[in-house]
């Protein structure tokens, strides 16, 4: 039996007609059953800007943005020679963009709900165009397989947290089985949108920026696919960011656990939630470059052949260290529960934590500080101190908490760079610490030299 493959192509792989053709060739080559696409690169940003511009009452500027979006997509459509039916569909979505922008302009109100519908247009446009590229690629392979454009909102059920909706995974799997499973059995290739979903009431939602990877994984789970492929513009997951360290190299194989830590602690290749559905259904994930599909790429799987002590280094910039101190913590209980309830109420996620007898330090994304109420609420329980412009550096690998001498090797490598906080022990796959933002790149280069290049 042939493997059921779900492939996702990111924005740069949708960049123009040539990119779409190249991506479609890749999908045809790999016998993809379902192709999940992002918006063409830059379009989501343009749509967000459109929403904000219309909201602020600038109609001529909004029209200019609409025109930019329109001509980009019509241009690609002409290059690909889309059918008249596809042209009509494209025109309909573009008209919808104009109507929504006008509505936002008239009301001077761009709610998260309106923004989600506006942003969804990016993926809806690119997927119409990509359907054409896909049929051509199949024809070139002399395949008679039809292509079916599918609206992801039929199956990708979410809650109504607009802007960052939560996927209803069981419902998605049920809907996939009911509505799309036949497609995967029958000889048709589906083309659908990443990033977007809908509530039970039919309102359009999005999964948060970069969410197309996660969509593809949810659909792969729902369709019980054998393989999930994430096609991007880099040849797989690298040992660290190649822009920081020129000797970074692609990783051939990495375990689910290591890759989850890597995605969460800053590697940009995969959306952090992507691996959850893959782990649940044990679906191997391939990450590769649609621009150079012949390269090896990276496989992410449950079982891997090698388990090196340090596989990769990740970094997360713009971290804030929040230190909460109170003598009340001395010999008391319930203090941590109180403060974490505050983070929960504000839906702020905490990344690394250390504690002493009367204080707790934890790291947050610096955007969390925009929420002034968060700090006010925390200061009801403790003195609050914040330090900004820090970077969280993570070493990702195996047996990290059972390897004598590892700490010495790490601190010897970073030498005189001050470490502001350390987290070790919670996971055998991760050792992370905080440094000054402007020392982070140097720390990464030194650690890469010491642990990966040798
Ligand atoms: N188009 C969306 C974004 O730019 C989703 C994605 O590309 O994954 O965030
Ligand atoms: Mg992406």
Short mmCIF file of C-alpha atoms in Angstrom, two decimals, residues 20-397:
data_model
loop_
_atom_site.label_atom_id
_atom_site.label_comp_id
_atom_site.label_asym_id
_atom_site.label_seq_id
_atom_site.Cartn_x
_atom_site.Cartn_y
_atom_site.Cartn_z
CA UNK A 20 4.28 27.23 -6.65
CA UNK A 21 5.25 25.09 -9.65
CA UNK A 22 8.36 23.85 -7.87
CA UNK A 23 6.36 23.06 -4.72
CA UNK A 24 3.67 21.28 -6.74
CA UNK A 25 6.36 19.15 -8.45
CA UNK A 26 7.62 18.18 -5.00
CA UNK A 27 4.12 17.27 -3.82
CA UNK A 28 3.48 15.23 -6.96
CA UNK A 29 6.83 13.47 -6.63
CA UNK A 30 6.09 12.50 -3.04
CA UNK A 31 2.58 11.31 -3.88
CA UNK A 32 0.97 13.72 -1.45
CA UNK A 33 -2.70 13.07 -0.81
CA UNK A 34 -3.36 16.38 0.87
CA UNK A 35 -1.40 19.59 0.38
CA UNK A 36 -1.77 22.29 3.02
CA UNK A 37 -0.58 25.74 2.02
CA UNK A 38 0.33 29.02 3.70
CA UNK A 39 -0.51 32.42 2.27
CA UNK A 40 1.97 33.73 -0.32
CA UNK A 41 4.92 35.27 1.51
CA UNK A 42 4.18 38.71 2.94
CA UNK A 43 0.42 38.45 2.40
CA UNK A 44 -0.57 37.77 6.01
CA UNK A 45 1.46 40.82 7.07
CA UNK A 46 -0.21 42.90 4.36
CA UNK A 47 -3.65 41.77 5.49
CA UNK A 48 -2.90 42.68 9.09
CA UNK A 49 -1.68 46.07 7.96
CA UNK A 50 -4.81 46.45 5.86
CA UNK A 51 -6.99 45.78 8.92
CA UNK A 52 -5.09 48.33 11.01
CA UNK A 53 -5.01 50.93 8.25
CA UNK A 54 -8.73 50.65 7.59
CA UNK A 55 -9.45 50.81 11.30
CA UNK A 56 -7.50 54.03 11.61
CA UNK A 57 -9.66 55.58 8.91
CA UNK A 58 -7.12 55.76 6.09
CA UNK A 59 -9.11 54.62 3.09
CA UNK A 60 -6.76 55.55 0.20
CA UNK A 61 -3.91 53.72 1.96
CA UNK A 62 -6.22 50.74 2.52
CA UNK A 63 -7.11 50.73 -1.15
CA UNK A 64 -3.44 50.76 -2.07
CA UNK A 65 -2.89 47.68 0.09
CA UNK A 66 -5.91 45.97 -1.44
CA UNK A 67 -4.50 46.72 -4.86
CA UNK A 68 -1.11 45.31 -3.89
CA UNK A 69 -2.72 42.08 -2.67
CA UNK A 70 -4.97 41.91 -5.73
CA UNK A 71 -2.21 42.39 -8.28
CA UNK A 72 0.13 39.92 -6.55
CA UNK A 73 -2.48 37.16 -6.74
CA UNK A 74 -3.85 38.01 -10.15
CA UNK A 75 -0.28 38.13 -11.44
CA UNK A 76 0.48 34.64 -10.15
CA UNK A 77 -2.87 33.46 -11.52
CA UNK A 78 -2.00 34.74 -14.99
CA UNK A 79 1.47 33.18 -14.86
CA UNK A 80 -0.05 29.85 -13.91
CA UNK A 81 -2.85 30.14 -16.47
CA UNK A 82 -5.65 29.46 -13.99
CA UNK A 83 -9.02 28.32 -15.35
CA UNK A 84 -11.95 30.72 -15.67
CA UNK A 85 -13.61 29.00 -12.75
CA UNK A 86 -10.50 29.56 -10.61
CA UNK A 87 -10.39 33.18 -11.80
CA UNK A 88 -13.96 33.68 -10.68
CA UNK A 89 -13.19 32.17 -7.28
CA UNK A 90 -10.12 34.34 -6.88
CA UNK A 91 -12.16 37.44 -7.78
CA UNK A 92 -14.78 36.47 -5.22
CA UNK A 93 -12.22 36.21 -2.41
CA UNK A 94 -10.62 39.50 -3.46
CA UNK A 95 -14.02 41.16 -3.39
CA UNK A 96 -14.55 39.76 0.07
CA UNK A 97 -11.25 41.40 1.12
CA UNK A 98 -12.52 44.73 -0.11
CA UNK A 99 -15.89 44.37 1.62
CA UNK A 100 -14.31 43.42 4.95
CA UNK A 101 -11.80 46.25 4.74
CA UNK A 102 -14.62 48.67 3.98
CA UNK A 103 -16.62 47.37 6.92
CA UNK A 104 -13.64 47.85 9.22
CA UNK A 105 -13.09 51.34 7.80
CA UNK A 106 -16.73 52.38 8.26
CA UNK A 107 -16.91 51.07 11.81
CA UNK A 108 -13.33 52.07 12.64
CA UNK A 109 -13.26 48.74 14.38
CA UNK A 110 -11.06 45.77 13.60
CA UNK A 111 -11.94 43.20 16.25
CA UNK A 112 -9.90 40.01 16.57
CA UNK A 113 -12.84 38.27 14.94
CA UNK A 114 -12.80 40.57 11.92
CA UNK A 115 -9.00 40.29 11.74
CA UNK A 116 -9.24 36.50 11.61
CA UNK A 117 -11.60 36.58 8.63
CA UNK A 118 -9.36 39.14 6.96
CA UNK A 119 -6.21 37.07 7.55
CA UNK A 120 -7.92 33.89 6.33
CA UNK A 121 -8.09 35.42 2.86
CA UNK A 122 -4.33 34.92 2.40
CA UNK A 123 -4.52 31.13 2.58
CA UNK A 124 -7.79 31.05 0.67
CA UNK A 125 -6.18 32.95 -2.21
CA UNK A 126 -2.94 30.96 -2.30
CA UNK A 127 -4.77 27.63 -2.19
CA UNK A 128 -6.88 28.54 -5.24
CA UNK A 129 -3.70 29.35 -7.16
CA UNK A 130 -1.86 26.31 -5.92
CA UNK A 131 -4.67 23.99 -7.09
CA UNK A 132 -3.75 24.95 -10.64
CA UNK A 133 -0.03 24.39 -10.11
CA UNK A 134 -0.87 21.02 -8.57
CA UNK A 135 -2.99 19.84 -11.51
CA UNK A 136 -0.20 20.82 -13.91
CA UNK A 137 2.41 18.98 -11.88
CA UNK A 138 0.27 15.84 -11.87
CA UNK A 139 -0.27 16.13 -15.62
CA UNK A 140 3.49 16.42 -16.11
CA UNK A 141 3.80 13.15 -14.26
CA UNK A 142 1.17 11.72 -16.62
CA UNK A 143 -1.07 11.19 -13.64
CA UNK A 144 -4.79 11.53 -14.26
CA UNK A 145 -5.43 12.26 -10.61
CA UNK A 146 -7.90 15.12 -10.14
CA UNK A 147 -7.17 17.92 -7.71
CA UNK A 148 -9.83 19.00 -5.26
CA UNK A 149 -9.79 22.38 -3.56
CA UNK A 150 -11.00 21.90 0.00
CA UNK A 151 -12.10 24.50 2.51
CA UNK A 152 -10.19 23.75 5.71
CA UNK A 153 -12.99 25.35 7.73
CA UNK A 154 -15.16 22.32 6.99
CA UNK A 155 -13.02 20.17 9.26
CA UNK A 156 -10.65 22.33 11.28
CA UNK A 157 -12.87 23.01 14.26
CA UNK A 158 -11.62 25.43 16.92
CA UNK A 159 -12.92 27.37 19.90
CA UNK A 160 -13.65 31.08 19.57
CA UNK A 161 -10.41 32.59 20.88
CA UNK A 162 -9.98 34.68 17.76
CA UNK A 163 -6.37 35.37 16.83
CA UNK A 164 -5.11 32.22 18.49
CA UNK A 165 -7.91 29.71 18.51
CA UNK A 166 -7.55 26.38 20.23
CA UNK A 167 -7.99 23.35 18.01
CA UNK A 168 -10.72 20.88 18.97
CA UNK A 169 -8.63 17.85 18.13
CA UNK A 170 -11.21 15.13 18.56
CA UNK A 171 -13.81 17.00 16.61
CA UNK A 172 -11.26 17.65 13.85
CA UNK A 173 -10.46 13.96 13.56
CA UNK A 174 -14.15 13.09 13.47
CA UNK A 175 -14.86 15.69 10.78
CA UNK A 176 -11.84 14.56 8.76
CA UNK A 177 -13.11 10.99 8.80
CA UNK A 178 -16.66 12.03 7.91
CA UNK A 179 -15.90 14.62 5.27
CA UNK A 180 -12.45 14.04 3.84
CA UNK A 181 -11.41 10.44 4.44
CA UNK A 182 -12.97 9.23 1.19
CA UNK A 183 -10.83 11.70 -0.62
CA UNK A 184 -7.70 10.14 0.72
CA UNK A 185 -8.91 6.69 -0.30
CA UNK A 186 -10.11 7.81 -3.71
CA UNK A 187 -7.59 8.88 -6.28
CA UNK A 188 -7.75 12.62 -5.73
CA UNK A 189 -5.29 15.09 -4.30
CA UNK A 190 -6.70 17.66 -1.91
CA UNK A 191 -5.38 21.21 -1.68
CA UNK A 192 -6.36 23.15 1.40
CA UNK A 193 -5.43 26.10 3.65
CA UNK A 194 -3.21 26.07 6.68
CA UNK A 195 -3.69 28.48 9.59
CA UNK A 196 -7.48 28.83 9.36
CA UNK A 197 -10.37 27.07 11.03
CA UNK A 198 -13.88 27.70 12.16
CA UNK A 199 -15.99 27.61 15.29
CA UNK A 200 -19.01 25.39 15.65
CA UNK A 201 -21.14 28.41 14.68
CA UNK A 202 -19.17 28.80 11.48
CA UNK A 203 -17.09 31.88 12.38
CA UNK A 204 -13.65 31.91 10.78
CA UNK A 205 -10.70 31.61 13.18
CA UNK A 206 -6.92 31.36 12.94
CA UNK A 207 -4.45 29.28 14.93
CA UNK A 208 -1.94 32.08 15.54
CA UNK A 209 0.96 33.27 13.40
CA UNK A 210 2.89 30.49 11.73
CA UNK A 211 0.00 28.13 12.44
CA UNK A 212 -0.05 26.36 9.08
CA UNK A 213 2.42 23.71 10.27
CA UNK A 214 0.08 22.95 13.13
CA UNK A 215 -2.93 22.78 10.76
CA UNK A 216 -1.11 20.27 8.59
CA UNK A 217 -0.29 18.15 11.62
CA UNK A 218 -3.91 18.24 12.84
CA UNK A 219 -5.14 17.18 9.41
CA UNK A 220 -2.50 14.44 9.17
CA UNK A 221 -3.74 13.20 12.53
CA UNK A 222 -7.37 13.41 11.46
CA UNK A 223 -6.71 11.49 8.26
CA UNK A 224 -4.39 8.97 9.98
CA UNK A 225 -1.66 9.86 7.49
CA UNK A 226 1.57 7.86 7.45
CA UNK A 227 3.86 10.82 6.87
CA UNK A 228 3.68 14.58 7.49
CA UNK A 229 5.99 16.72 5.39
CA UNK A 230 6.79 20.35 6.20
CA UNK A 231 8.34 22.07 3.20
CA UNK A 232 10.05 25.37 3.83
CA UNK A 233 13.00 27.38 2.51
CA UNK A 234 15.76 25.77 4.58
CA UNK A 235 17.07 22.23 4.16
CA UNK A 236 15.66 20.86 7.41
CA UNK A 237 16.22 21.55 11.08
CA UNK A 238 19.74 22.83 11.76
CA UNK A 239 22.04 22.28 14.74
CA UNK A 240 21.61 25.98 15.43
CA UNK A 241 20.62 29.15 13.58
CA UNK A 242 22.97 29.32 10.54
CA UNK A 243 22.72 33.10 10.56
CA UNK A 244 24.51 33.09 13.91
CA UNK A 245 26.88 30.23 13.34
CA UNK A 246 28.05 29.51 9.80
CA UNK A 247 29.05 25.97 10.74
CA UNK A 248 25.50 25.00 11.70
CA UNK A 249 24.47 21.91 9.75
CA UNK A 250 21.19 20.14 9.02
CA UNK A 251 20.19 17.38 11.40
CA UNK A 252 19.32 14.12 9.63
CA UNK A 253 17.21 12.60 12.35
CA UNK A 254 15.85 13.87 15.66
CA UNK A 255 13.42 12.44 18.18
CA UNK A 256 9.96 13.87 18.83
CA UNK A 257 11.00 14.86 22.34
CA UNK A 258 14.14 16.72 21.29
CA UNK A 259 12.38 18.41 18.38
CA UNK A 260 9.52 19.55 20.63
CA UNK A 261 12.02 21.18 23.01
CA UNK A 262 13.81 22.73 20.06
CA UNK A 263 10.63 24.19 18.55
CA UNK A 264 9.45 25.49 21.92
CA UNK A 265 12.81 26.96 22.87
CA UNK A 266 13.25 29.01 19.76
CA UNK A 267 14.11 27.10 16.58
CA UNK A 268 11.93 28.82 14.00
CA UNK A 269 11.54 25.95 11.54
CA UNK A 270 8.47 24.37 13.13
CA UNK A 271 5.52 25.95 14.90
CA UNK A 272 5.88 24.66 18.50
CA UNK A 273 2.50 22.90 18.53
CA UNK A 274 3.14 20.98 15.30
CA UNK A 275 4.54 17.89 16.88
CA UNK A 276 1.70 17.28 19.33
CA UNK A 277 -0.64 15.62 16.81
CA UNK A 278 2.28 13.79 15.22
CA UNK A 279 3.33 12.42 18.60
CA UNK A 280 -0.23 11.36 19.45
CA UNK A 281 -0.53 9.32 16.25
CA UNK A 282 3.16 8.48 15.90
CA UNK A 283 3.37 10.09 12.46
CA UNK A 284 6.96 10.69 11.28
CA UNK A 285 7.55 14.29 10.22
CA UNK A 286 9.89 15.29 7.43
CA UNK A 287 11.23 18.85 7.18
CA UNK A 288 12.86 19.91 3.92
CA UNK A 289 13.39 22.73 1.44
CA UNK A 290 10.99 22.98 -1.49
CA UNK A 291 13.74 24.93 -3.26
CA UNK A 292 16.11 21.98 -3.13
CA UNK A 293 14.05 18.88 -2.55
CA UNK A 294 17.01 16.64 -3.41
CA UNK A 295 18.72 17.53 -0.12
CA UNK A 296 18.38 15.14 2.75
CA UNK A 297 16.21 17.20 5.09
CA UNK A 298 15.38 16.20 8.65
CA UNK A 299 13.24 13.33 9.92
CA UNK A 300 11.52 13.73 13.25
CA UNK A 301 10.44 10.38 14.68
CA UNK A 302 9.66 8.55 17.87
CA UNK A 303 12.68 6.23 17.55
CA UNK A 304 15.99 7.49 16.25
CA UNK A 305 19.26 5.66 15.64
CA UNK A 306 21.54 8.01 17.52
CA UNK A 307 21.03 9.89 20.76
CA UNK A 308 23.90 12.39 21.06
CA UNK A 309 24.40 14.25 24.34
CA UNK A 310 23.88 17.60 22.58
CA UNK A 311 22.05 17.58 19.26
CA UNK A 312 21.23 21.24 18.79
CA UNK A 313 21.26 24.71 20.32
CA UNK A 314 18.28 27.01 20.37
CA UNK A 315 17.79 30.55 21.50
CA UNK A 316 14.85 32.72 22.38
CA UNK A 317 15.42 36.41 22.38
CA UNK A 318 13.51 39.21 24.10
CA UNK A 319 12.96 37.37 27.34
CA UNK A 320 12.09 39.13 30.56
CA UNK A 321 13.16 37.76 33.89
CA UNK A 322 10.53 38.46 36.52
CA UNK A 323 11.60 38.02 40.12
CA UNK A 324 8.91 37.84 42.77
CA UNK A 325 10.03 38.02 46.39
CA UNK A 326 8.16 38.01 49.64
CA UNK A 327 9.07 37.00 53.17
CA UNK A 328 5.64 35.39 53.29
CA UNK A 329 7.04 32.56 51.26
CA UNK A 330 9.19 31.52 54.19
CA UNK A 331 7.82 28.26 55.57
CA UNK A 332 4.54 28.89 53.81
CA UNK A 333 2.56 27.01 51.24
CA UNK A 334 0.32 28.07 48.40
CA UNK A 335 2.49 30.99 47.28
CA UNK A 336 3.37 29.45 43.93
CA UNK A 337 -0.24 28.48 43.37
CA UNK A 338 -1.28 32.10 43.92
CA UNK A 339 1.17 33.59 41.51
CA UNK A 340 0.64 31.01 38.81
CA UNK A 341 -3.08 31.63 38.99
CA UNK A 342 -2.30 35.22 37.99
CA UNK A 343 -0.35 34.05 34.93
CA UNK A 344 -3.17 31.70 34.07
CA UNK A 345 -5.78 34.46 34.39
CA UNK A 346 -3.78 36.61 32.00
CA UNK A 347 -3.12 33.67 29.63
CA UNK A 348 0.63 34.30 29.86
CA UNK A 349 2.90 31.32 29.53
CA UNK A 350 5.95 30.98 31.75
CA UNK A 351 9.01 29.29 30.28
CA UNK A 352 11.78 28.77 32.80
CA UNK A 353 11.56 28.94 36.58
CA UNK A 354 13.91 28.87 39.55
CA UNK A 355 13.06 29.31 43.18
CA UNK A 356 14.77 30.15 46.46
CA UNK A 357 13.27 30.27 49.92
CA UNK A 358 11.68 33.69 49.56
CA UNK A 359 11.72 34.36 45.85
CA UNK A 360 10.83 32.95 42.48
CA UNK A 361 12.35 33.96 39.16
CA UNK A 362 10.70 33.15 35.90
CA UNK A 363 11.01 34.06 32.26
CA UNK A 364 8.34 35.44 29.95
CA UNK A 365 8.23 36.77 26.42
CA UNK A 366 8.76 40.54 26.66
CA UNK A 367 5.39 41.14 25.00
CA UNK A 368 3.78 39.96 28.25
CA UNK A 369 4.90 43.24 29.86
CA UNK A 370 2.56 45.15 27.59
CA UNK A 371 -0.10 43.84 29.89
CA UNK A 372 0.24 46.26 32.81
CA UNK A 373 -2.49 44.49 34.80
CA UNK A 374 -0.32 41.39 34.96
CA UNK A 375 2.38 43.17 36.95
CA UNK A 376 -0.20 44.95 39.11
CA UNK A 377 -1.89 41.67 39.96
CA UNK A 378 1.43 40.02 40.79
CA UNK A 379 2.44 42.88 43.05
CA UNK A 380 -0.50 42.06 45.32
CA UNK A 381 1.44 39.00 46.45
CA UNK A 382 5.09 39.96 46.15
CA UNK A 383 7.72 42.53 45.27
CA UNK A 384 8.08 42.41 41.53
CA UNK A 385 11.35 43.09 39.72
CA UNK A 386 11.82 42.80 35.96
CA UNK A 387 14.98 42.58 33.87
CA UNK A 388 14.66 42.92 30.12
CA UNK A 389 16.65 42.16 26.98
CA UNK A 390 17.74 38.70 27.99
CA UNK A 391 18.10 35.63 25.79
CA UNK A 392 17.29 32.10 26.79
CA UNK A 393 19.83 29.64 25.41
CA UNK A 394 18.99 25.94 25.33
CA UNK A 395 21.13 22.92 24.75
CA UNK A 396 18.93 20.15 23.40
CA UNK A 397 19.95 16.52 23.47
#
